[in-house]
PDB file of C-alpha atoms in Angstrom:
ATOM      1  CA  MET Y 121      -3.358  37.256  -7.100  1.00 53.00           C
ATOM      2  CA  THR Y 122      -0.614  38.281  -5.381  1.00 63.00           C
ATOM      3  CA  ARG Y 123      -1.142  38.454  -1.657  1.00 72.00           C
ATOM      4  CA  TYR Y 124       0.746  40.624   0.576  1.00 84.00           C
ATOM      5  CA  LEU Y 125       1.105  40.571   4.381  1.00 91.00           C
ATOM      6  CA  ASN Y 126      -0.831  42.482   6.941  1.00 95.00           C
ATOM      7  CA  LYS Y 127      -1.924  42.894  10.405  1.00 94.00           C
ATOM      8  CA  ASP Y 128      -4.729  40.312   9.280  1.00 94.00           C
ATOM      9  CA  THR Y 129      -2.655  37.895   8.085  1.00 97.00           C
ATOM     10  CA  GLN Y 130      -4.105  34.213  10.263  1.00 97.00           C
ATOM     11  CA  VAL Y 131      -1.041  32.261  11.183  1.00 98.00           C
ATOM     12  CA  CYS Y 132      -0.547  28.809  11.503  1.00 98.00           C
ATOM     13  CA  ILE Y 133       2.718  26.655  12.761  1.00 98.00           C
ATOM     14  CA  SER Y 134       4.236  23.253  13.241  1.00 97.00           C
ATOM     15  CA  LEU Y 135       6.104  21.993  16.282  1.00 97.00           C
ATOM     16  CA  ALA Y 136       8.803  19.539  15.987  1.00 93.00           C
ATOM     17  CA  ALA Y 137      11.752  17.773  17.425  1.00 90.00           C
ATOM     18  CA  ARG Y 138      12.649  17.564  13.181  1.00 86.00           C
ATOM     19  CA  PRO Y 139      10.715  20.375  11.200  1.00 90.00           C
ATOM     20  CA  SER Y 140      10.803  19.514   6.808  1.00 87.00           C
ATOM     21  CA  ASN Y 141       9.443  21.713   4.318  1.00 91.00           C
ATOM     22  CA  PHE Y 142       6.195  19.743   3.390  1.00 90.00           C
ATOM     23  CA  GLY Y 143       3.797  21.205   5.669  1.00 92.00           C
ATOM     24  CA  THR Y 144       5.119  24.816   4.756  1.00 95.00           C
ATOM     25  CA  ARG Y 145       5.234  24.010   1.487  1.00 96.00           C
ATOM     26  CA  PHE Y 146       1.632  22.505   1.546  1.00 95.00           C
ATOM     27  CA  HIS Y 147      -0.513  25.057   3.314  1.00 96.00           C
ATOM     28  CA  ASN Y 148       1.349  28.136   2.104  1.00 97.00           C
ATOM     29  CA  TYR Y 149       0.561  26.432  -1.925  1.00 97.00           C
ATOM     30  CA  LEU Y 150      -2.889  25.907  -1.165  1.00 97.00           C
ATOM     31  CA  TYR Y 151      -3.008  30.125   0.682  1.00 97.00           C
ATOM     32  CA  ASP Y 152      -2.045  31.057  -2.428  1.00 96.00           C
ATOM     33  CA  ALA Y 153      -3.965  28.617  -5.007  1.00 96.00           C
ATOM     34  CA  LEU Y 154      -6.962  29.909  -2.704  1.00 96.00           C
ATOM     35  CA  ASP Y 155      -6.041  33.646  -1.987  1.00 95.00           C
ATOM     36  CA  LEU Y 156      -6.971  33.322   1.807  1.00 96.00           C
ATOM     37  CA  ASP Y 157      -4.603  35.211   4.028  1.00 96.00           C
ATOM     38  CA  TYR Y 158      -2.867  32.909   5.817  1.00 97.00           C
ATOM     39  CA  LEU Y 159       0.602  32.435   6.248  1.00 97.00           C
ATOM     40  CA  TYR Y 160       2.575  28.774   7.515  1.00 98.00           C
ATOM     41  CA  LYS Y 161       5.946  28.301   9.165  1.00 97.00           C
ATOM     42  CA  ALA Y 162       7.889  25.389  10.806  1.00 97.00           C
ATOM     43  CA  PHE Y 163       9.349  25.310  13.668  1.00 97.00           C
ATOM     44  CA  THR Y 164      10.689  23.558  16.737  1.00 96.00           C
ATOM     45  CA  THR Y 165      11.651  24.272  19.979  1.00 97.00           C
ATOM     46  CA  THR Y 166      13.040  22.356  23.976  1.00 96.00           C
ATOM     47  CA  ASP Y 167      10.607  24.274  26.146  1.00 97.00           C
ATOM     48  CA  LEU Y 168       7.209  23.221  24.720  1.00 98.00           C
ATOM     49  CA  ALA Y 169       4.629  24.551  26.870  1.00 98.00           C
ATOM     50  CA  ALA Y 170       6.192  28.466  26.367  1.00 98.00           C
ATOM     51  CA  ALA Y 171       5.827  27.334  22.352  1.00 98.00           C
ATOM     52  CA  ILE Y 172       1.939  26.417  23.521  1.00 98.00           C
ATOM     53  CA  GLY Y 173       1.560  29.830  25.186  1.00 98.00           C
ATOM     54  CA  GLY Y 174       3.061  31.758  22.312  1.00 97.00           C
ATOM     55  CA  VAL Y 175       0.399  30.066  20.005  1.00 98.00           C
ATOM     56  CA  LYS Y 176      -2.586  31.422  22.282  1.00 97.00           C
ATOM     57  CA  ALA Y 177      -0.571  34.717  23.396  1.00 96.00           C
ATOM     58  CA  LEU Y 178      -0.028  35.942  19.758  1.00 97.00           C
ATOM     59  CA  GLY Y 179      -3.109  34.400  18.198  1.00 97.00           C
ATOM     60  CA  PHE Y 180      -1.610  32.145  15.562  1.00 98.00           C
ATOM     61  CA  ARG Y 181      -4.726  30.174  13.857  1.00 98.00           C
ATOM     62  CA  GLY Y 182      -3.279  26.431  14.406  1.00 98.00           C
ATOM     63  CA  CYS Y 183      -0.290  24.177  14.882  1.00 98.00           C
ATOM     64  CA  ALA Y 184       0.306  21.341  13.993  1.00 97.00           C
ATOM     65  CA  ILE Y 185       2.161  18.899  16.585  1.00 96.00           C
ATOM     66  CA  SER Y 186       4.734  16.340  15.272  1.00 90.00           C
ATOM     67  CA  MET Y 187       7.116  13.509  17.696  1.00 82.00           C
ATOM     68  CA  PRO Y 188       7.515  13.644  20.068  1.00 87.00           C
ATOM     69  CA  PHE Y 189       5.142  16.219  21.573  1.00 94.00           C
ATOM     70  CA  LYS Y 190       1.705  14.487  20.961  1.00 92.00           C
ATOM     71  CA  GLU Y 191       1.428  13.175  24.190  1.00 92.00           C
ATOM     72  CA  ALA Y 192       3.042  16.235  26.242  1.00 95.00           C
ATOM     73  CA  VAL Y 193       1.187  18.770  24.753  1.00 97.00           C
ATOM     74  CA  ILE Y 194      -2.441  17.551  26.650  1.00 97.00           C
ATOM     75  CA  PRO Y 195      -2.027  19.020  29.738  1.00 98.00           C
ATOM     76  CA  LEU Y 196      -1.557  22.540  27.430  1.00 98.00           C
ATOM     77  CA  VAL Y 197      -4.937  22.816  25.486  1.00 98.00           C
ATOM     78  CA  ASP Y 198      -8.340  23.587  26.748  1.00 98.00           C
ATOM     79  CA  GLU Y 199     -10.224  21.086  24.996  1.00 98.00           C
ATOM     80  CA  LEU Y 200      -9.873  17.267  23.441  1.00 97.00           C
ATOM     81  CA  ASP Y 201     -11.496  16.495  20.342  1.00 94.00           C
ATOM     82  CA  SER Y 202     -12.999  13.093  20.294  1.00 87.00           C
ATOM     83  CA  SER Y 203     -10.502  12.526  17.478  1.00 88.00           C
ATOM     84  CA  ALA Y 204      -7.626  13.104  19.942  1.00 92.00           C
ATOM     85  CA  ALA Y 205      -9.197  11.702  23.239  1.00 91.00           C
ATOM     86  CA  ALA Y 206     -10.450   8.460  22.142  1.00 84.00           C
ATOM     87  CA  ILE Y 207      -6.688   7.638  21.747  1.00 88.00           C
ATOM     88  CA  ASN Y 208      -4.627  10.036  24.007  1.00 90.00           C
ATOM     89  CA  SER Y 209      -2.684  11.810  21.250  1.00 90.00           C
ATOM     90  CA  VAL Y 210      -2.461  15.250  19.459  1.00 94.00           C
ATOM     91  CA  ASN Y 211      -1.280  16.043  16.146  1.00 95.00           C
ATOM     92  CA  THR Y 212      -3.388  19.445  15.581  1.00 97.00           C
ATOM     93  CA  LEU Y 213      -4.292  22.353  17.377  1.00 98.00           C
ATOM     94  CA  VAL Y 214      -6.874  25.311  17.045  1.00 98.00           C
ATOM     95  CA  ASN Y 215      -7.115  28.605  18.455  1.00 98.00           C
ATOM     96  CA  THR Y 216      -9.948  30.293  18.531  1.00 97.00           C
ATOM     97  CA  ASP Y 217      -9.875  33.525  20.434  1.00 96.00           C
ATOM     98  CA  GLY Y 218      -6.898  31.945  23.091  1.00 96.00           C
ATOM     99  CA  TYR Y 219      -9.569  28.632  23.483  1.00 97.00           C
ATOM    100  CA  LEU Y 220      -6.704  25.878  22.515  1.00 98.00           C
ATOM    101  CA  LYS Y 221      -8.515  22.533  20.492  1.00 98.00           C
ATOM    102  CA  ALA Y 222      -7.077  19.340  20.014  1.00 98.00           C
ATOM    103  CA  TYR Y 223      -7.844  17.031  17.052  1.00 96.00           C
ATOM    104  CA  ASN Y 224      -5.994  13.994  15.668  1.00 94.00           C
ATOM    105  CA  THR Y 225      -5.653  13.885  11.897  1.00 94.00           C
ATOM    106  CA  ASP Y 226      -3.289  11.597  11.871  1.00 91.00           C
ATOM    107  CA  TYR Y 227      -6.214   9.250  12.904  1.00 92.00           C
ATOM    108  CA  ILE Y 228      -7.832  10.102  10.176  1.00 89.00           C
ATOM    109  CA  ALA Y 229      -5.099   9.715   7.348  1.00 93.00           C
ATOM    110  CA  ILE Y 230      -4.229   6.583   8.547  1.00 95.00           C
ATOM    111  CA  ALA Y 231      -7.263   4.846   8.427  1.00 92.00           C
ATOM    112  CA  LYS Y 232      -8.105   6.093   4.055  1.00 92.00           C
ATOM    113  CA  LEU Y 233      -5.023   4.462   3.524  1.00 96.00           C
ATOM    114  CA  LEU Y 234      -5.658   1.080   4.873  1.00 95.00           C
ATOM    115  CA  GLN Y 235      -9.051   1.760   3.107  1.00 95.00           C
ATOM    116  CA  ALA Y 236      -7.415   2.792   0.280  1.00 96.00           C
ATOM    117  CA  TYR Y 237      -4.870   0.355  -0.364  1.00 97.00           C
ATOM    118  CA  ARG Y 238      -7.591  -2.080   0.504  1.00 96.00           C
ATOM    119  CA  VAL Y 239      -5.575  -4.545   3.391  1.00 94.00           C
ATOM    120  CA  PRO Y 240      -7.463  -7.350   3.835  1.00 96.00           C
ATOM    121  CA  THR Y 241      -8.332  -7.169   7.839  1.00 97.00           C
ATOM    122  CA  ASP Y 242      -8.029 -11.167   8.038  1.00 97.00           C
ATOM    123  CA  LYS Y 243      -4.276 -10.144   7.693  1.00 96.00           C
ATOM    124  CA  VAL Y 244      -1.824 -10.191  10.425  1.00 98.00           C
ATOM    125  CA  PHE Y 245       0.230  -7.226  11.335  1.00 98.00           C
ATOM    126  CA  ALA Y 246       3.110  -5.919  13.023  1.00 98.00           C
ATOM    127  CA  LEU Y 247       3.660  -2.581  14.495  1.00 98.00           C
ATOM    128  CA  ARG Y 248       6.325  -1.463  15.612  1.00 98.00           C
ATOM    129  CA  GLY Y 249       6.732   2.011  18.211  1.00 97.00           C
ATOM    130  CA  SER Y 250       4.062   2.552  21.286  1.00 95.00           C
ATOM    131  CA  GLY Y 251       4.195   6.490  21.384  1.00 91.00           C
ATOM    132  CA  GLY Y 252       1.381   9.116  19.515  1.00 88.00           C
ATOM    133  CA  MET Y 253       2.131   7.733  15.856  1.00 91.00           C
ATOM    134  CA  ALA Y 254       1.469   4.010  17.270  1.00 94.00           C
ATOM    135  CA  LYS Y 255      -1.603   4.751  19.079  1.00 93.00           C
ATOM    136  CA  ALA Y 256      -3.124   6.612  15.723  1.00 93.00           C
ATOM    137  CA  VAL Y 257      -2.493   3.420  13.823  1.00 96.00           C
ATOM    138  CA  ALA Y 258      -3.015   0.735  16.260  1.00 97.00           C
ATOM    139  CA  PHE Y 259      -6.414   2.458  16.894  1.00 95.00           C
ATOM    140  CA  ALA Y 260      -7.623   2.819  13.309  1.00 95.00           C
ATOM    141  CA  LEU Y 261      -6.620  -0.547  12.724  1.00 97.00           C
ATOM    142  CA  LYS Y 262      -8.839  -1.932  15.139  1.00 96.00           C
ATOM    143  CA  ASN Y 263     -11.571  -0.062  14.229  1.00 92.00           C
ATOM    144  CA  ALA Y 264     -11.038  -1.301  10.493  1.00 94.00           C
ATOM    145  CA  GLY Y 265     -11.432  -4.394  11.535  1.00 97.00           C
ATOM    146  CA  PHE Y 266      -7.867  -6.233  12.161  1.00 97.00           C
ATOM    147  CA  LYS Y 267      -7.853  -9.501  14.044  1.00 96.00           C
ATOM    148  CA  GLN Y 268      -4.703  -9.985  14.802  1.00 97.00           C
ATOM    149  CA  GLY Y 269      -1.663  -8.100  15.402  1.00 98.00           C
ATOM    150  CA  PHE Y 270       1.654  -7.426  17.092  1.00 98.00           C
ATOM    151  CA  ILE Y 271       2.603  -4.056  19.390  1.00 98.00           C
ATOM    152  CA  VAL Y 272       6.064  -4.076  19.036  1.00 98.00           C
ATOM    153  CA  ALA Y 273       8.063  -1.413  21.072  1.00 98.00           C
ATOM    154  CA  THR Y 274      11.087  -2.160  23.197  1.00 96.00           C
ATOM    155  CA  ASN Y 275       9.576   0.453  25.986  1.00 97.00           C
ATOM    156  CA  GLU Y 276       7.226  -2.439  27.670  1.00 97.00           C
ATOM    157  CA  LYS Y 277       5.405  -0.098  30.291  1.00 97.00           C
ATOM    158  CA  THR Y 278       4.152   2.071  27.085  1.00 96.00           C
ATOM    159  CA  GLY Y 279       3.547  -1.200  24.628  1.00 98.00           C
ATOM    160  CA  LYS Y 280       1.462  -3.139  27.326  1.00 98.00           C
ATOM    161  CA  GLN Y 281      -0.463  -0.918  27.619  1.00 96.00           C
ATOM    162  CA  LEU Y 282      -1.347   0.093  24.036  1.00 97.00           C
ATOM    163  CA  ALA Y 283      -1.222  -3.447  23.289  1.00 98.00           C
ATOM    164  CA  ASP Y 284      -4.451  -3.636  26.102  1.00 97.00           C
ATOM    165  CA  GLN Y 285      -5.932  -0.513  25.160  1.00 95.00           C
ATOM    166  CA  SER Y 286      -6.249  -1.878  21.515  1.00 96.00           C
ATOM    167  CA  GLY Y 287      -7.043  -5.493  21.866  1.00 97.00           C
ATOM    168  CA  TYR Y 288      -3.761  -6.822  20.349  1.00 98.00           C
ATOM    169  CA  GLN Y 289      -0.654  -8.682  21.376  1.00 98.00           C
ATOM    170  CA  TYR Y 290       2.289  -7.188  22.704  1.00 98.00           C
ATOM    171  CA  GLN Y 291       6.387  -8.141  22.211  1.00 98.00           C
ATOM    172  CA  PRO Y 292       9.146  -6.772  23.164  1.00 98.00           C
ATOM    173  CA  ASP Y 293      10.750  -7.586  19.686  1.00 97.00           C
ATOM    174  CA  MET Y 294       9.957  -9.489  16.520  1.00 97.00           C
ATOM    175  CA  HIS Y 295      10.558 -13.136  18.075  1.00 96.00           C
ATOM    176  CA  GLY Y 296       8.349 -15.193  16.290  1.00 96.00           C
ATOM    177  CA  ILE Y 297       6.640 -12.626  14.646  1.00 97.00           C
ATOM    178  CA  LYS Y 298       4.934 -13.937  10.729  1.00 96.00           C
ATOM    179  CA  ALA Y 299       3.157 -10.714   9.769  1.00 98.00           C
ATOM    180  CA  ASP Y 300       1.294  -9.171   7.060  1.00 98.00           C
ATOM    181  CA  MET Y 301       1.981  -6.304   7.144  1.00 98.00           C
ATOM    182  CA  LEU Y 302       4.729  -4.423   8.899  1.00 98.00           C
ATOM    183  CA  ILE Y 303       4.183  -0.851  10.323  1.00 98.00           C
ATOM    184  CA  ASN Y 304       7.337   1.254  11.362  1.00 98.00           C
ATOM    185  CA  ALA Y 305       5.698   3.974  13.545  1.00 97.00           C
ATOM    186  CA  THR Y 306       9.261   4.322  15.282  1.00 96.00           C
ATOM    187  CA  PRO Y 307      11.540   7.132  14.511  1.00 93.00           C
ATOM    188  CA  VAL Y 308      13.413   4.891  12.508  1.00 96.00           C
ATOM    189  CA  GLY Y 309      14.708   5.741   9.214  1.00 96.00           C
ATOM    190  CA  MET Y 310      13.727   9.850   9.533  1.00 92.00           C
ATOM    191  CA  SER Y 311      16.544  12.263   8.316  1.00 88.00           C
ATOM    192  CA  GLY Y 312      18.609  13.808  10.919  1.00 85.00           C
ATOM    193  CA  GLY Y 313      18.424  10.764  13.361  1.00 86.00           C
ATOM    194  CA  LYS Y 314      20.909   8.432  14.737  1.00 90.00           C
ATOM    195  CA  ALA Y 315      18.808   5.293  12.549  1.00 94.00           C
ATOM    196  CA  ALA Y 316      18.225   7.498   9.835  1.00 94.00           C
ATOM    197  CA  ASP Y 317      20.307   5.117   7.594  1.00 96.00           C
ATOM    198  CA  SER Y 318      18.276   2.036   9.281  1.00 97.00           C
ATOM    199  CA  MET Y 319      14.870   0.079   8.966  1.00 97.00           C
ATOM    200  CA  ALA Y 320      12.544  -0.676  11.767  1.00 97.00           C
ATOM    201  CA  PHE Y 321      12.532  -4.676  10.309  1.00 98.00           C
ATOM    202  CA  THR Y 322      15.072  -6.837   9.255  1.00 97.00           C
ATOM    203  CA  GLU Y 323      15.161  -7.739   5.678  1.00 97.00           C
ATOM    204  CA  ALA Y 324      13.849 -11.445   6.482  1.00 97.00           C
ATOM    205  CA  ALA Y 325      10.779  -9.864   7.804  1.00 98.00           C
ATOM    206  CA  VAL Y 326      10.229  -7.462   4.806  1.00 98.00           C
ATOM    207  CA  SER Y 327      10.662 -10.421   2.952  1.00 97.00           C
ATOM    208  CA  GLN Y 328       7.700 -12.868   4.835  1.00 96.00           C
ATOM    209  CA  ALA Y 329       4.948  -9.775   4.549  1.00 98.00           C
ATOM    210  CA  GLU Y 330       3.214  -8.524   1.456  1.00 98.00           C
ATOM    211  CA  VAL Y 331       2.619  -4.836   2.930  1.00 98.00           C
ATOM    212  CA  ILE Y 332       5.219  -2.062   4.408  1.00 98.00           C
ATOM    213  CA  PHE Y 333       3.866   1.026   6.154  1.00 98.00           C
ATOM    214  CA  ASP Y 334       6.261   3.211   7.180  1.00 98.00           C
ATOM    215  CA  VAL Y 335       4.513   6.491   8.749  1.00 95.00           C
ATOM    216  CA  VAL Y 336       8.317   8.336   8.414  1.00 93.00           C
ATOM    217  CA  ALA Y 337       7.274  11.476   6.363  1.00 87.00           C
ATOM    218  CA  LEU Y 338      11.372  13.082   5.937  1.00 85.00           C
ATOM    219  CA  PRO Y 339      12.570  11.030   3.819  1.00 89.00           C
ATOM    220  CA  ALA Y 340      10.016  10.259   1.050  1.00 87.00           C
ATOM    221  CA  ILE Y 341      11.225   6.960   0.899  1.00 94.00           C
ATOM    222  CA  THR Y 342      13.048   5.511   3.976  1.00 96.00           C
ATOM    223  CA  PRO Y 343      15.918   2.614   3.754  1.00 98.00           C
ATOM    224  CA  LEU Y 344      12.674   0.849   4.879  1.00 98.00           C
ATOM    225  CA  ILE Y 345      10.305   1.451   1.810  1.00 98.00           C
ATOM    226  CA  SER Y 346      13.408   1.647  -0.775  1.00 98.00           C
ATOM    227  CA  TYR Y 347      14.095  -1.865   0.016  1.00 98.00           C
ATOM    228  CA  ALA Y 348      10.070  -3.103   0.107  1.00 98.00           C
ATOM    229  CA  LYS Y 349      10.433  -1.728  -3.339  1.00 98.00           C
ATOM    230  CA  THR Y 350      13.471  -3.696  -4.461  1.00 97.00           C
ATOM    231  CA  GLN Y 351      11.028  -6.754  -3.279  1.00 97.00           C
ATOM    232  CA  GLY Y 352       7.768  -6.113  -5.104  1.00 98.00           C
ATOM    233  CA  LYS Y 353       5.766  -5.540  -1.918  1.00 98.00           C
ATOM    234  CA  THR Y 354       3.163  -2.819  -1.637  1.00 98.00           C
ATOM    235  CA  VAL Y 355       3.992   0.090  -0.130  1.00 98.00           C
ATOM    236  CA  ILE Y 356       2.612   2.799   2.286  1.00 98.00           C
ATOM    237  CA  THR Y 357       4.498   6.031   2.919  1.00 96.00           C
ATOM    238  CA  GLY Y 358       4.917   8.095   5.295  1.00 94.00           C
ATOM    239  CA  ALA Y 359       5.037  11.117   2.430  1.00 90.00           C
ATOM    240  CA  GLU Y 360       0.757  10.005   1.999  1.00 93.00           C
ATOM    241  CA  VAL Y 361       0.091  10.170   5.930  1.00 94.00           C
ATOM    242  CA  PHE Y 362       1.700  13.225   6.094  1.00 88.00           C
ATOM    243  CA  ALA Y 363      -0.062  14.939   3.066  1.00 89.00           C
ATOM    244  CA  ILE Y 364      -4.071  13.871   3.613  1.00 92.00           C
ATOM    245  CA  GLN Y 365      -3.616  14.915   7.226  1.00 92.00           C
ATOM    246  CA  ALA Y 366      -2.162  18.010   6.527  1.00 90.00           C
ATOM    247  CA  VAL Y 367      -5.239  18.736   3.933  1.00 93.00           C
ATOM    248  CA  GLU Y 368      -7.438  17.655   7.333  1.00 95.00           C
ATOM    249  CA  GLN Y 369      -5.749  20.221   9.536  1.00 96.00           C
ATOM    250  CA  PHE Y 370      -6.306  22.915   6.725  1.00 97.00           C
ATOM    251  CA  VAL Y 371     -10.148  22.215   6.525  1.00 97.00           C
ATOM    252  CA  LEU Y 372     -10.057  22.817  10.428  1.00 97.00           C
ATOM    253  CA  TYR Y 373      -7.395  26.287  10.477  1.00 98.00           C
ATOM    254  CA  THR Y 374      -9.221  27.314   7.336  1.00 98.00           C
ATOM    255  CA  GLY Y 375     -13.607  25.708   6.876  1.00 97.00           C
ATOM    256  CA  ILE Y 376     -12.232  25.212   3.474  1.00 97.00           C
ATOM    257  CA  ARG Y 377     -12.374  22.156   1.999  1.00 96.00           C
ATOM    258  CA  PRO Y 378      -9.372  21.858  -1.256  1.00 96.00           C
ATOM    259  CA  GLU Y 379     -11.154  20.672  -4.259  1.00 96.00           C
ATOM    260  CA  GLN Y 380      -8.982  16.848  -5.164  1.00 93.00           C
ATOM    261  CA  ALA Y 381      -7.221  17.749  -8.312  1.00 96.00           C
ATOM    262  CA  LEU Y 382      -6.003  20.835  -6.205  1.00 97.00           C
ATOM    263  CA  PHE Y 383      -5.169  19.154  -2.744  1.00 94.00           C
ATOM    264  CA  GLU Y 384      -2.926  16.575  -5.286  1.00 93.00           C
ATOM    265  CA  LYS Y 385      -1.061  19.478  -6.954  1.00 96.00           C
ATOM    266  CA  ALA Y 386      -0.162  21.042  -3.521  1.00 94.00           C
ATOM    267  CA  ALA Y 387       0.621  17.688  -2.265  1.00 91.00           C
ATOM    268  CA  ALA Y 388       3.143  17.066  -5.152  1.00 91.00           C
ATOM    269  CA  TYR Y 389       4.687  20.700  -4.840  1.00 93.00           C
ATOM    270  CA  ALA Y 390       5.444  19.772  -1.079  1.00 90.00           C
ATOM    271  CA  ARG Y 391       7.035  16.537  -1.674  1.00 83.00           C
ATOM    272  CA  GLY Y 392       8.880  19.275  -3.917  1.00 77.00           C
TER     273      GLY Y 392
END
């Protein structure tokens, strides 16, 4: 059925430093398939407070939050859901009559992927990064039962803080670490960035590891994932994280959970 935009169309948006088409294609595909009067559009901003004010003032139904806004947005919302409060990081806003409630569906996606790939919890991991996404990863690992791990971050303050909060060890670099699973939760390898062609871990570290997990979603095959594949490693991609967290956002925005087959079609279309 052909949908027509009208005065009652519900609008959802995303805010990211470097917007991609994934969310726009994913959500609008599902709106069309389910004949929902919704529209989704990606944006960037240099004024987060004004952008969030616009979400409230214009009555946008929802807003996805990506790097680097996951923590900065917290003072601008009215309520934190437990999923966001537990890790002090936000990736989803739901607007109900001007009242903004914040959630974190990244955590849900990462937990589901760790379970789906059956990563043994006795493995030692090294998690690079200490920002909002790294928090989601660290707590998903903690709650999944991983006992041994390292938070590797150049920012000593936030790195130590995340290590203390999650119960893992902090190191400023990979020196002396032998990890079974490597996880990148930094912008290294992200399209459009200064380190777009770089890997968050050395080839030697990748060779020693069994599982490589890169949460960067754009591109779907980052330099780290590409190299890991050539080495025959088990890989978990940021595109997988993005798809699962996006469907959880879709449910929060619309109240409808698409069937698995439709979700898979939407994810494939979004990857384009």
